[in-house]
Amino acid sequence: MEPGRGQVVPIRLRRRWRKWRWIGGILLLFLAVVVACIRIVIVRAQPILRTRVIETLAARFKSRVELAELHVWVANGLHVEGKGLQIYGVTDPNPWESGVQPLLEIGEFRFQTALGNLFREPMNVDTIYVSGLIMNIPPKSDRQQMSNLRKRGGKMSITVDRFVCADTKLIINTDKPGKPPLEFDISDLRMKDIGPGQPLRFDATLINPKPVGNIQSTGAFGPLNEVSPRDSAVTGDYTFTHADLGTIAGIGGILSSTGQYAGTLGRIEVEGQTDTPDFRVAVSGHRVPLHTDFHAIVDGTDGDTYLDPVRARVLHSSFTASGKIVRMKDPQHGHDIELNVVLERASIEDLLELGVKTDPPIMTGVVAMKTRLSLEPGPADVANRLKLVGGFHIPEAFFTNEKLQGRIDSLSMRSQGKHKSGDEPSLPSVRSDLQGKFRLNQGVLSFSSLHFQVPGTHADMTGEYSLDGNTFDFHGLLKLDAKLSQMTTGWKSILLKPVDPFFHKDGAGTEVPFKVTGTRSEPHFGLDFGHKEEPPPKSQGEAGKSR
């Protein structure tokens, strides 16, 4: 090695190192200046950028666009925030609301992404956060304009992995006369796997107005059929917990429900069950367990629901129902419910426990019943809106009121010409056969025909019974096997023999008009010679002929 050569190499290295250090420092300084300039430019350019965004969206959707605020800044990536975005359609999608409503409205939105994503095609955003999203789906005849929201165009495209939305409202409008928009309030909505031609996967919390409660649902929707939105696929499951039935006037209890749904938006089939361990009707106040299993078909475009069937159990009694639930013109009035209800073998005491105030129930026995149930819409108490029309049969009824059952036992014995002496043991109480046609309206049961039968006695009557137990008012004809003179002994029997022929009619030993009036706790029985039967109401056809 030549003298001094080993010292020359380190000097050259040090010079090169100082050179690159200066270059690196200059580059860093340049980058800092660039970033600072970008921030300044972005801040200065925000009004221009907001105008350009509005112009681009307006040209993209071929409609009016409004954007109240737009903020962009760089700090650990690109940050974007905005407020008051509204995209309008060619026509007003929701004529029920005053003014022209936008197709899409977003109260606030924000997202951030790495600066490197700006130079990718397409630009990727992990999550967009949205608050106050309102989507106004136009009626079927105007839904072609919704396809503009999905058309792709322009040089810049963005992909989004997830949307997280708070306080979302979906409004599905219809052009059916008298039908208001169908509104869904969604407090929390999370969507993912978003892409053209793919189902939209969601996790949502919906707010149910009546009964008040939250419905948690997960599932998939779409892809959207733009030509016929009703045919878009939907599937998922739901959980509805701690729903307070007390928010519906006239009933109470805490309901929970679970189920699954699948089909298309125009025909969603739902299988589910509900449990209400403390269900009650205000007119009775009695808490009873209520369980239902149901199959329903829901029209997701107008909210009408068709039940077929509902299998319900109250206490120890079961029944089935089928029918429809139709949304009314005024959403505040709720729904019009029409059901056909069939009870093949239920306990009359369970039904009375549910719907009648008296305790214990006035009657026990097995009942078969068919009835048409109608629950009219409106804010009034359920008991005052509920209407029933149908028929029933209780072959072996027993009255829990000792005074009433005792009178029936005595009547049965005397009508057979039998008489109990003081030393004879008490005979078992007789069972009554009851069947008839009834109508429930405004909390009062009206019987157009009521047939009552015990051994030795047949009675046909009409009358009313209030659900609160305060009113009995029945009138009819009593037919007895025995003659009047045979129903008593001693000198009374001798005195009655001359009048036997006057009450011996239609093959009966005795036929007399009678009445049962008073209350559940104090029923009164008596002859009713002064009562005049009112003629049955004329049908509309008969009324027209009489004019």
Coordinates of N, CA, C and O in Angstrom, one line a residue, residues 374-536:
S374 N -112.5 -7.6 13.0 CA -112.1 -6.4 12.4 C -111.7 -5.4 13.4 O -112.3 -5.2 14.4
L375 N -110.5 -4.9 13.2 CA -109.9 -3.9 14.1 C -109.7 -2.6 13.3 O -108.8 -2.5 12.5
E376 N -110.6 -1.7 13.4 CA -110.5 -0.5 12.6 C -109.4 0.4 13.1 O -109.0 0.4 14.2
P377 N -108.8 1.2 12.1 CA -107.7 2.1 12.5 C -108.2 3.3 13.3 O -109.4 3.6 13.3
G378 N -107.3 3.9 14.0 CA -107.6 5.1 14.8 C -106.9 5.1 16.1 O -106.4 4.1 16.6
P379 N -107.0 6.2 16.9 CA -106.3 6.3 18.1 C -107.1 5.8 19.3 O -106.6 5.7 20.4
A380 N -108.4 5.4 19.1 CA -109.2 5.0 20.2 C -108.7 3.7 20.8 O -107.9 2.9 20.3
D381 N -109.3 3.3 22.0 CA -109.0 2.1 22.7 C -109.3 0.9 21.8 O -110.3 0.9 21.1
V382 N -108.4 -0.1 21.9 CA -108.6 -1.3 21.1 C -110.0 -1.9 21.3 O -110.7 -2.4 20.4
A383 N -110.5 -2.0 22.6 CA -111.8 -2.6 22.9 C -112.9 -1.8 22.2 O -113.9 -2.5 21.9
N384 N -112.7 -0.5 22.0 CA -113.8 0.2 21.3 C -113.7 0.1 19.8 O -114.6 0.5 19.1
R385 N -112.5 -0.3 19.3 CA -112.3 -0.4 17.8 C -112.6 -1.8 17.3 O -112.7 -2.1 16.1
L386 N -112.5 -2.8 18.3 CA -112.6 -4.2 17.9 C -114.0 -4.6 17.6 O -115.0 -4.3 18.3
K387 N -114.2 -5.2 16.4 CA -115.5 -5.7 16.0 C -115.4 -7.2 15.7 O -114.5 -7.7 15.1
L388 N -116.4 -8.0 16.2 CA -116.5 -9.4 15.9 C -117.9 -9.8 15.4 O -118.9 -9.2 15.9
V389 N -117.9 -10.7 14.4 CA -119.2 -11.2 13.9 C -119.0 -12.7 13.7 O -118.1 -13.1 13.0
G390 N -119.8 -13.5 14.4 CA -119.6 -15.0 14.2 C -120.6 -15.8 15.0 O -121.7 -15.3 15.4
G391 N -120.2 -17.1 15.2 CA -121.1 -18.0 15.9 C -120.2 -18.9 16.8 O -119.0 -19.0 16.6
F392 N -120.9 -19.5 17.8 CA -120.2 -20.4 18.7 C -121.1 -21.5 19.2 O -122.3 -21.4 19.0
H393 N -120.4 -22.5 19.8 CA -121.2 -23.6 20.5 C -120.4 -24.0 21.7 O -119.2 -24.4 21.6
I394 N -121.0 -24.0 22.8 CA -120.5 -24.6 24.1 C -121.4 -25.7 24.5 O -122.5 -25.4 25.1
P395 N -121.0 -26.9 24.3 CA -122.0 -28.0 24.6 C -122.1 -28.3 26.1 O -123.2 -28.8 26.5
E396 N -121.1 -28.0 26.9 CA -121.2 -28.3 28.3 C -120.7 -27.1 29.2 O -119.6 -27.2 29.7
A397 N -121.5 -26.1 29.3 CA -121.1 -24.9 30.0 C -121.5 -25.0 31.5 O -122.6 -25.6 31.8
F398 N -120.6 -24.5 32.3 CA -120.9 -24.4 33.8 C -120.7 -23.0 34.2 O -119.7 -22.4 33.9
F399 N -121.7 -22.5 35.0 CA -121.6 -21.1 35.4 C -120.9 -21.1 36.8 O -121.3 -21.8 37.7
T400 N -119.9 -20.2 36.9 CA -119.2 -20.1 38.2 C -119.9 -19.3 39.3 O -119.6 -19.5 40.4
N401 N -120.9 -18.5 38.9 CA -121.7 -17.8 39.9 C -122.7 -18.8 40.5 O -123.6 -19.4 39.8
E402 N -122.5 -19.0 41.8 CA -123.4 -20.1 42.5 C -124.8 -19.7 42.4 O -125.7 -20.7 42.2
K403 N -125.2 -18.5 42.5 CA -126.6 -18.1 42.5 C -127.2 -18.4 41.1 O -128.3 -18.9 41.0
L404 N -126.5 -18.0 40.1 CA -126.9 -18.3 38.7 C -127.0 -19.8 38.4 O -128.0 -20.3 37.9
Q405 N -125.9 -20.5 38.7 CA -125.9 -22.0 38.5 C -127.0 -22.6 39.3 O -127.7 -23.6 38.8
G406 N -127.3 -22.2 40.5 CA -128.3 -22.8 41.4 C -129.7 -22.6 40.8 O -130.5 -23.5 40.8
R407 N -129.9 -21.4 40.2 CA -131.2 -21.2 39.5 C -131.4 -22.1 38.3 O -132.5 -22.6 38.0
I408 N -130.3 -22.3 37.6 CA -130.4 -23.2 36.4 C -130.6 -24.6 36.8 O -131.4 -25.3 36.2
D409 N -130.0 -25.1 37.9 CA -130.2 -26.4 38.4 C -131.6 -26.6 38.8 O -132.3 -27.7 38.5
S410 N -132.2 -25.6 39.5 CA -133.5 -25.7 40.0 C -134.5 -25.7 38.8 O -135.5 -26.5 38.8
L411 N -134.2 -24.9 37.8 CA -135.1 -24.8 36.7 C -135.1 -26.1 35.9 O -136.2 -26.6 35.5
S412 N -133.9 -26.7 35.8 CA -133.8 -28.0 35.1 C -134.7 -29.1 35.8 O -135.4 -29.9 35.1
M413 N -134.6 -29.1 37.1 CA -135.3 -30.2 37.8 C -136.8 -30.0 37.7 O -137.6 -30.9 37.4
R414 N -137.3 -28.7 37.9 CA -138.7 -28.4 37.9 C -139.3 -28.6 36.5 O -140.4 -29.0 36.4
S415 N -138.5 -28.3 35.5 CA -139.0 -28.4 34.1 C -139.2 -29.8 33.7 O -139.9 -30.1 32.7
Q416 N -138.5 -30.7 34.4 CA -138.7 -32.2 34.2 C -139.8 -32.7 35.1 O -140.1 -34.0 35.0
G417 N -140.5 -31.9 35.9 CA -141.5 -32.4 36.8 C -141.0 -33.0 38.0 O -141.7 -33.8 38.7
K418 N -139.7 -32.8 38.4 CA -139.1 -33.4 39.5 C -139.0 -32.4 40.7 O -139.0 -31.2 40.4
H419 N -139.1 -32.9 41.9 CA -139.0 -32.1 43.1 C -138.1 -32.7 44.1 O -138.1 -33.9 44.4
K420 N -137.3 -31.9 44.7 CA -136.3 -32.3 45.6 C -136.8 -32.2 47.0 O -137.3 -31.1 47.4
S421 N -136.8 -33.3 47.8 CA -137.2 -33.2 49.2 C -136.0 -32.8 50.1 O -134.9 -32.8 49.6
G422 N -136.3 -32.4 51.3 CA -135.3 -31.8 52.1 C -134.2 -32.8 52.5 O -133.0 -32.4 52.7
D423 N -134.5 -34.1 52.6 CA -133.5 -35.1 53.0 C -132.7 -35.7 51.9 O -131.9 -36.6 52.1
E424 N -133.0 -35.4 50.6 CA -132.3 -35.9 49.5 C -131.0 -35.2 49.3 O -130.9 -34.0 49.5
P425 N -129.9 -36.0 48.9 CA -128.6 -35.4 48.7 C -128.7 -34.5 47.5 O -129.5 -34.7 46.6
S426 N -127.8 -33.5 47.5 CA -127.7 -32.6 46.4 C -127.3 -33.3 45.1 O -126.3 -34.1 45.1
L427 N -128.0 -33.0 44.0 CA -127.6 -33.6 42.7 C -126.5 -32.8 42.1 O -126.3 -31.6 42.4
P428 N -125.7 -33.4 41.2 CA -124.7 -32.7 40.5 C -125.3 -31.5 39.7 O -126.4 -31.7 39.2
S429 N -124.5 -30.5 39.6 CA -125.0 -29.3 38.8 C -125.1 -29.7 37.3 O -124.2 -30.5 36.8
V430 N -126.1 -29.2 36.7 CA -126.3 -29.6 35.3 C -125.4 -28.7 34.4 O -125.0 -27.7 34.8
R431 N -125.1 -29.3 33.2 CA -124.3 -28.6 32.3 C -125.2 -28.0 31.2 O -126.2 -28.6 30.8
S432 N -124.9 -26.8 30.8 CA -125.8 -26.1 29.8 C -125.2 -26.2 28.4 O -124.0 -26.1 28.3
D433 N -126.1 -26.3 27.5 CA -125.7 -26.3 26.1 C -126.0 -24.9 25.5 O -127.2 -24.5 25.5
L434 N -125.0 -24.2 25.1 CA -125.2 -22.8 24.6 C -124.7 -22.7 23.1 O -123.5 -23.2 22.9
Q435 N -125.4 -22.1 22.3 CA -124.9 -21.8 20.9 C -125.7 -20.6 20.4 O -126.8 -20.4 20.8
G436 N -125.0 -19.9 19.5 CA -125.7 -18.7 19.0 C -124.8 -17.9 18.0 O -123.7 -18.3 17.7
K437 N -125.4 -16.8 17.6 CA -124.7 -15.9 16.7 C -124.6 -14.6 17.4 O -125.5 -14.1 18.1
F438 N -123.4 -14.0 17.3 CA -123.1 -12.8 18.1 C -122.4 -11.7 17.2 O -121.9 -11.9 16.2
R439 N -122.4 -10.5 17.8 CA -121.7 -9.4 17.2 C -121.1 -8.6 18.4 O -121.8 -8.2 19.4
L440 N -119.8 -8.2 18.3 CA -119.2 -7.4 19.3 C -118.9 -6.0 18.7 O -118.3 -5.9 17.7
N441 N -119.4 -5.0 19.4 CA -119.2 -3.6 18.9 C -119.2 -2.7 20.1 O -120.1 -2.8 21.0
Q442 N -118.2 -1.8 20.2 CA -118.1 -0.9 21.3 C -118.1 -1.6 22.7 O -118.7 -1.0 23.6
G443 N -117.5 -2.7 22.8 CA -117.4 -3.4 24.1 C -118.6 -4.1 24.5 O -118.7 -4.5 25.7
V444 N -119.6 -4.2 23.7 CA -120.9 -4.9 24.0 C -121.1 -6.1 23.1 O -121.1 -5.9 21.9
L445 N -121.4 -7.2 23.7 CA -121.8 -8.4 22.9 C -123.3 -8.5 22.7 O -124.1 -8.5 23.6
S446 N -123.7 -8.5 21.4 CA -125.1 -8.5 21.0 C -125.3 -9.9 20.4 O -124.6 -10.3 19.5
F447 N -126.4 -10.6 20.9 CA -126.7 -11.9 20.3 C -128.0 -11.8 19.5 O -129.1 -11.5 20.0
S448 N -127.9 -12.0 18.2 CA -129.1 -12.1 17.4 C -129.9 -13.3 17.6 O -131.1 -13.4 17.3
S449 N -129.2 -14.4 18.0 CA -129.9 -15.6 18.4 C -129.0 -16.3 19.4 O -127.8 -16.4 19.3
L450 N -129.6 -16.8 20.4 CA -128.9 -17.6 21.5 C -129.8 -18.7 22.0 O -130.9 -18.5 22.5
H451 N -129.3 -19.9 21.8 CA -130.1 -21.1 22.1 C -129.5 -21.7 23.4 O -128.2 -21.9 23.5
F452 N -130.3 -21.9 24.4 CA -129.9 -22.4 25.7 C -130.7 -23.6 26.0 O -131.9 -23.7 25.9
Q453 N -129.9 -24.7 26.4 CA -130.6 -26.0 26.7 C -130.0 -26.7 27.9 O -128.8 -26.8 28.0
V454 N -130.8 -27.1 28.8 CA -130.5 -28.0 29.9 C -131.6 -29.1 29.9 O -132.6 -28.9 29.3
P455 N -131.3 -30.2 30.6 CA -132.4 -31.2 30.7 C -133.7 -30.7 31.1 O -133.8 -30.0 32.1
G456 N -134.7 -30.8 30.3 CA -136.1 -30.4 30.6 C -136.4 -28.9 30.1 O -137.5 -28.5 30.1
T457 N -135.4 -28.2 29.7 CA -135.6 -26.8 29.3 C -134.9 -26.4 28.0 O -133.7 -26.8 27.8
H458 N -135.6 -25.7 27.2 CA -135.1 -25.1 26.0 C -135.4 -23.6 26.0 O -136.6 -23.3 26.2
A459 N -134.5 -22.8 25.7 CA -134.7 -21.4 25.6 C -134.1 -20.8 24.4 O -132.9 -21.1 24.0
D460 N -134.8 -19.9 23.7 CA -134.3 -19.2 22.5 C -134.5 -17.7 22.9 O -135.6 -17.2 23.2
M461 N -133.4 -16.9 22.8 CA -133.4 -15.5 23.2 C -132.5 -14.7 22.4 O -131.7 -15.2 21.6
T462 N -132.6 -13.4 22.6 CA -131.7 -12.4 22.1 C -131.4 -11.5 23.2 O -132.0 -11.4 24.2
G463 N -130.2 -10.7 23.0 CA -129.9 -9.8 24.1 C -128.5 -9.3 24.0 O -127.8 -9.5 23.0
E464 N -128.1 -8.6 25.1 CA -126.7 -8.0 25.2 C -126.1 -8.3 26.5 O -126.7 -8.5 27.5
Y465 N -124.7 -8.3 26.4 CA -123.9 -8.5 27.6 C -122.7 -7.7 27.4 O -121.9 -7.8 26.4
S466 N -122.4 -6.8 28.4 CA -121.2 -5.9 28.3 C -120.0 -6.6 28.8 O -120.1 -7.4 29.8
L467 N -118.9 -6.3 28.2 CA -117.6 -7.0 28.6 C -117.2 -6.7 30.0 O -116.4 -7.4 30.6
D468 N -117.6 -5.5 30.5 CA -117.3 -5.2 31.9 C -118.1 -5.9 32.9 O -117.9 -5.8 34.1
G469 N -119.1 -6.7 32.5 CA -119.9 -7.5 33.4 C -121.0 -6.7 34.1 O -121.7 -7.3 34.9
N470 N -121.2 -5.5 33.7 CA -122.2 -4.7 34.4 C -123.6 -4.8 33.8 O -124.6 -4.2 34.4
T471 N -123.8 -5.4 32.7 CA -125.1 -5.4 32.1 C -125.4 -6.8 31.5 O -124.6 -7.4 30.8
F472 N -126.6 -7.3 32.0 CA -127.2 -8.5 31.3 C -128.6 -8.0 30.9 O -129.3 -7.3 31.6
D473 N -128.9 -8.3 29.6 CA -130.3 -7.9 29.2 C -130.7 -8.9 28.1 O -130.4 -8.7 26.9
F474 N -131.3 -10.0 28.5 CA -131.7 -11.0 27.6 C -133.2 -11.3 27.7 O -133.8 -11.2 28.8
H475 N -133.9 -11.5 26.5 CA -135.3 -11.7 26.4 C -135.5 -12.9 25.5 O -134.8 -13.0 24.5
G476 N -136.5 -13.8 25.8 CA -136.8 -14.9 24.9 C -138.0 -15.7 25.3 O -138.8 -15.3 26.2
L477 N -138.0 -16.9 24.7 CA -139.1 -17.9 25.0 C -138.5 -19.1 25.7 O -137.5 -19.6 25.3
L478 N -139.2 -19.5 26.8 CA -138.7 -20.6 27.6 C -139.7 -21.8 27.3 O -140.9 -21.6 27.5
K479 N -139.2 -22.9 26.9 CA -140.0 -24.1 26.6 C -139.6 -25.2 27.6 O -138.4 -25.5 27.7
L480 N -140.6 -25.7 28.4 CA -140.3 -26.7 29.4 C -141.0 -28.0 29.1 O -142.1 -28.0 28.5
D481 N -140.4 -29.1 29.5 CA -141.0 -30.4 29.2 C -142.3 -30.5 30.1 O -143.3 -31.1 29.7
A482 N -142.2 -30.0 31.3 CA -143.3 -30.2 32.2 C -144.4 -29.1 32.1 O -144.1 -28.0 31.6
K483 N -145.6 -29.4 32.5 CA -146.6 -28.3 32.5 C -146.4 -27.5 33.8 O -145.7 -27.9 34.7
L484 N -147.1 -26.3 33.8 CA -146.9 -25.4 35.0 C -147.3 -26.1 36.3 O -146.6 -26.0 37.3
S485 N -148.4 -26.8 36.2 CA -148.8 -27.5 37.5 C -147.9 -28.6 37.9 O -147.9 -28.9 39.1
Q486 N -147.1 -29.1 37.0 CA -146.1 -30.2 37.3 C -144.8 -29.7 37.9 O -144.0 -30.4 38.4
M487 N -144.7 -28.4 37.9 CA -143.4 -27.8 38.3 C -143.5 -27.4 39.8 O -142.5 -26.9 40.4
T488 N -144.6 -27.6 40.4 CA -144.8 -27.3 41.9 C -145.6 -28.4 42.5 O -146.1 -29.4 41.8
T489 N -145.8 -28.3 43.8 CA -146.5 -29.4 44.5 C -147.6 -28.7 45.4 O -147.7 -27.5 45.5
G490 N -148.5 -29.6 45.9 CA -149.5 -29.1 46.9 C -150.6 -28.3 46.2 O -150.9 -28.5 45.0
W491 N -151.1 -27.3 47.0 CA -152.2 -26.5 46.5 C -151.8 -25.6 45.3 O -152.7 -25.3 44.5
K492 N -150.5 -25.3 45.2 CA -150.1 -24.5 44.1 C -150.3 -25.3 42.8 O -150.7 -24.7 41.7
S493 N -150.0 -26.5 42.8 CA -150.1 -27.4 41.6 C -151.6 -27.5 41.2 O -151.9 -27.4 40.0
I494 N -152.5 -27.6 42.2 CA -153.9 -27.7 41.9 C -154.4 -26.4 41.3 O -155.2 -26.4 40.3
L495 N -154.0 -25.3 41.8 CA -154.4 -24.0 41.3 C -153.9 -23.7 39.9 O -154.6 -23.0 39.1
L496 N -152.8 -24.3 39.5 CA -152.2 -24.0 38.2 C -152.8 -24.9 37.1 O -152.6 -24.6 35.9
K497 N -153.4 -26.0 37.5 CA -153.9 -26.9 36.4 C -154.9 -26.3 35.4 O -154.8 -26.6 34.2
P498 N -155.8 -25.4 35.9 CA -156.7 -24.8 34.9 C -155.9 -23.9 33.8 O -156.5 -23.7 32.7
V499 N -154.8 -23.4 34.2 CA -154.1 -22.5 33.2 C -153.1 -23.3 32.3 O -152.4 -22.7 31.4
D500 N -152.9 -24.6 32.6 CA -151.9 -25.4 31.8 C -152.2 -25.3 30.3 O -151.2 -25.1 29.5
P501 N -153.4 -25.4 29.9 CA -153.7 -25.3 28.4 C -153.2 -24.0 27.7 O -152.9 -24.0 26.5
F502 N -153.2 -22.9 28.5 CA -152.8 -21.6 27.9 C -151.4 -21.5 27.6 O -150.9 -20.8 26.7
F503 N -150.5 -22.3 28.3 CA -149.1 -22.3 28.1 C -148.6 -23.6 27.4 O -147.4 -23.7 27.3
H504 N -149.5 -24.4 27.0 CA -149.1 -25.7 26.4 C -149.1 -25.4 24.9 O -150.1 -25.4 24.2
K505 N -147.9 -25.2 24.3 CA -147.8 -24.8 22.9 C -146.7 -25.5 22.2 O -145.6 -25.9 22.8
D506 N -146.9 -25.7 20.9 CA -145.8 -26.3 20.0 C -145.2 -27.6 20.6 O -144.0 -27.8 20.5
G507 N -146.0 -28.4 21.3 CA -145.6 -29.7 21.8 C -144.8 -29.6 23.1 O -144.4 -30.6 23.7
A508 N -144.6 -28.4 23.6 CA -143.9 -28.2 24.9 C -144.9 -28.3 26.0 O -146.1 -27.9 25.8
G509 N -144.5 -28.8 27.1 CA -145.4 -28.8 28.3 C -145.8 -27.4 28.7 O -146.9 -27.1 29.0
T510 N -144.8 -26.4 28.6 CA -145.0 -25.0 29.0 C -144.2 -24.2 28.1 O -143.0 -24.5 27.8
E511 N -144.7 -23.1 27.6 CA -144.0 -22.1 26.8 C -144.3 -20.7 27.4 O -145.5 -20.3 27.3
V512 N -143.3 -20.0 27.9 CA -143.6 -18.7 28.5 C -142.4 -17.7 28.1 O -141.3 -18.1 27.9
P513 N -142.8 -16.4 27.9 CA -141.7 -15.5 27.7 C -141.0 -15.2 29.0 O -141.5 -15.2 30.1
F514 N -139.7 -15.0 28.9 CA -138.9 -14.7 30.1 C -137.8 -13.7 29.8 O -137.5 -13.3 28.7
K515 N -137.1 -13.3 30.9 CA -136.0 -12.3 30.8 C -134.9 -12.6 31.8 O -135.2 -13.1 32.9
V516 N -133.7 -12.2 31.5 CA -132.6 -12.3 32.4 C -132.0 -10.9 32.4 O -131.4 -10.5 31.3
T517 N -132.0 -10.2 33.5 CA -131.5 -8.8 33.5 C -130.6 -8.7 34.7 O -130.4 -9.6 35.5
G518 N -130.0 -7.4 34.9 CA -129.2 -7.2 36.1 C -127.7 -7.1 35.7 O -127.3 -6.7 34.6
T519 N -126.9 -7.7 36.6 CA -125.4 -7.7 36.4 C -124.9 -9.1 36.6 O -125.7 -10.0 37.0
R520 N -123.6 -9.3 36.4 CA -123.1 -10.6 36.6 C -123.2 -11.1 38.0 O -123.5 -12.2 38.3
S521 N -123.0 -10.2 38.9 CA -123.1 -10.6 40.4 C -124.5 -10.7 40.9 O -124.8 -11.4 41.8
E522 N -125.4 -10.0 40.2 CA -126.8 -9.9 40.6 C -127.8 -10.1 39.4 O -128.5 -9.2 39.0
P523 N -127.8 -11.4 38.9 CA -128.7 -11.6 37.8 C -130.2 -11.7 38.3 O -130.4 -12.2 39.4
H524 N -131.1 -11.3 37.5 CA -132.5 -11.4 37.8 C -133.3 -12.1 36.8 O -133.2 -11.8 35.6
F525 N -134.1 -13.1 37.2 CA -134.9 -13.9 36.3 C -136.3 -13.6 36.5 O -136.8 -13.3 37.6
G526 N -137.1 -13.6 35.4 CA -138.5 -13.3 35.6 C -139.3 -13.5 34.3 O -138.7 -13.6 33.2
L527 N -140.6 -13.6 34.4 CA -141.5 -13.7 33.2 C -141.5 -12.3 32.5 O -141.3 -11.3 33.1
D528 N -141.8 -12.3 31.2 CA -141.6 -11.1 30.4 C -142.8 -11.0 29.5 O -142.6 -10.8 28.3
F529 N -144.0 -10.9 30.0 CA -145.2 -10.8 29.2 C -145.3 -9.4 28.5 O -145.8 -9.3 27.5
G530 N -144.6 -8.4 29.1 CA -144.8 -7.1 28.5 C -143.7 -6.7 27.5 O -143.8 -5.7 26.9
H531 N -142.7 -7.6 27.2 CA -141.7 -7.3 26.3 C -142.1 -7.5 24.9 O -142.7 -8.5 24.5
K532 N -141.8 -6.6 24.0 CA -142.2 -6.7 22.6 C -140.9 -6.9 21.8 O -139.9 -6.1 21.9
E533 N -140.9 -7.9 21.0 CA -139.7 -8.2 20.1 C -139.6 -7.2 19.0 O -140.6 -6.8 18.4
E534 N -138.4 -6.6 18.9 CA -138.2 -5.6 17.8 C -138.0 -6.4 16.5 O -137.3 -7.4 16.4
P535 N -138.6 -5.9 15.4 CA -138.4 -6.6 14.1 C -136.9 -6.6 13.7 O -136.3 -5.6 14.0
P536 N -136.4 -7.6 13.0 CA -135.0 -7.6 12.6 C -134.8 -6.5 11.6 O -135.8 -6.1 10.8

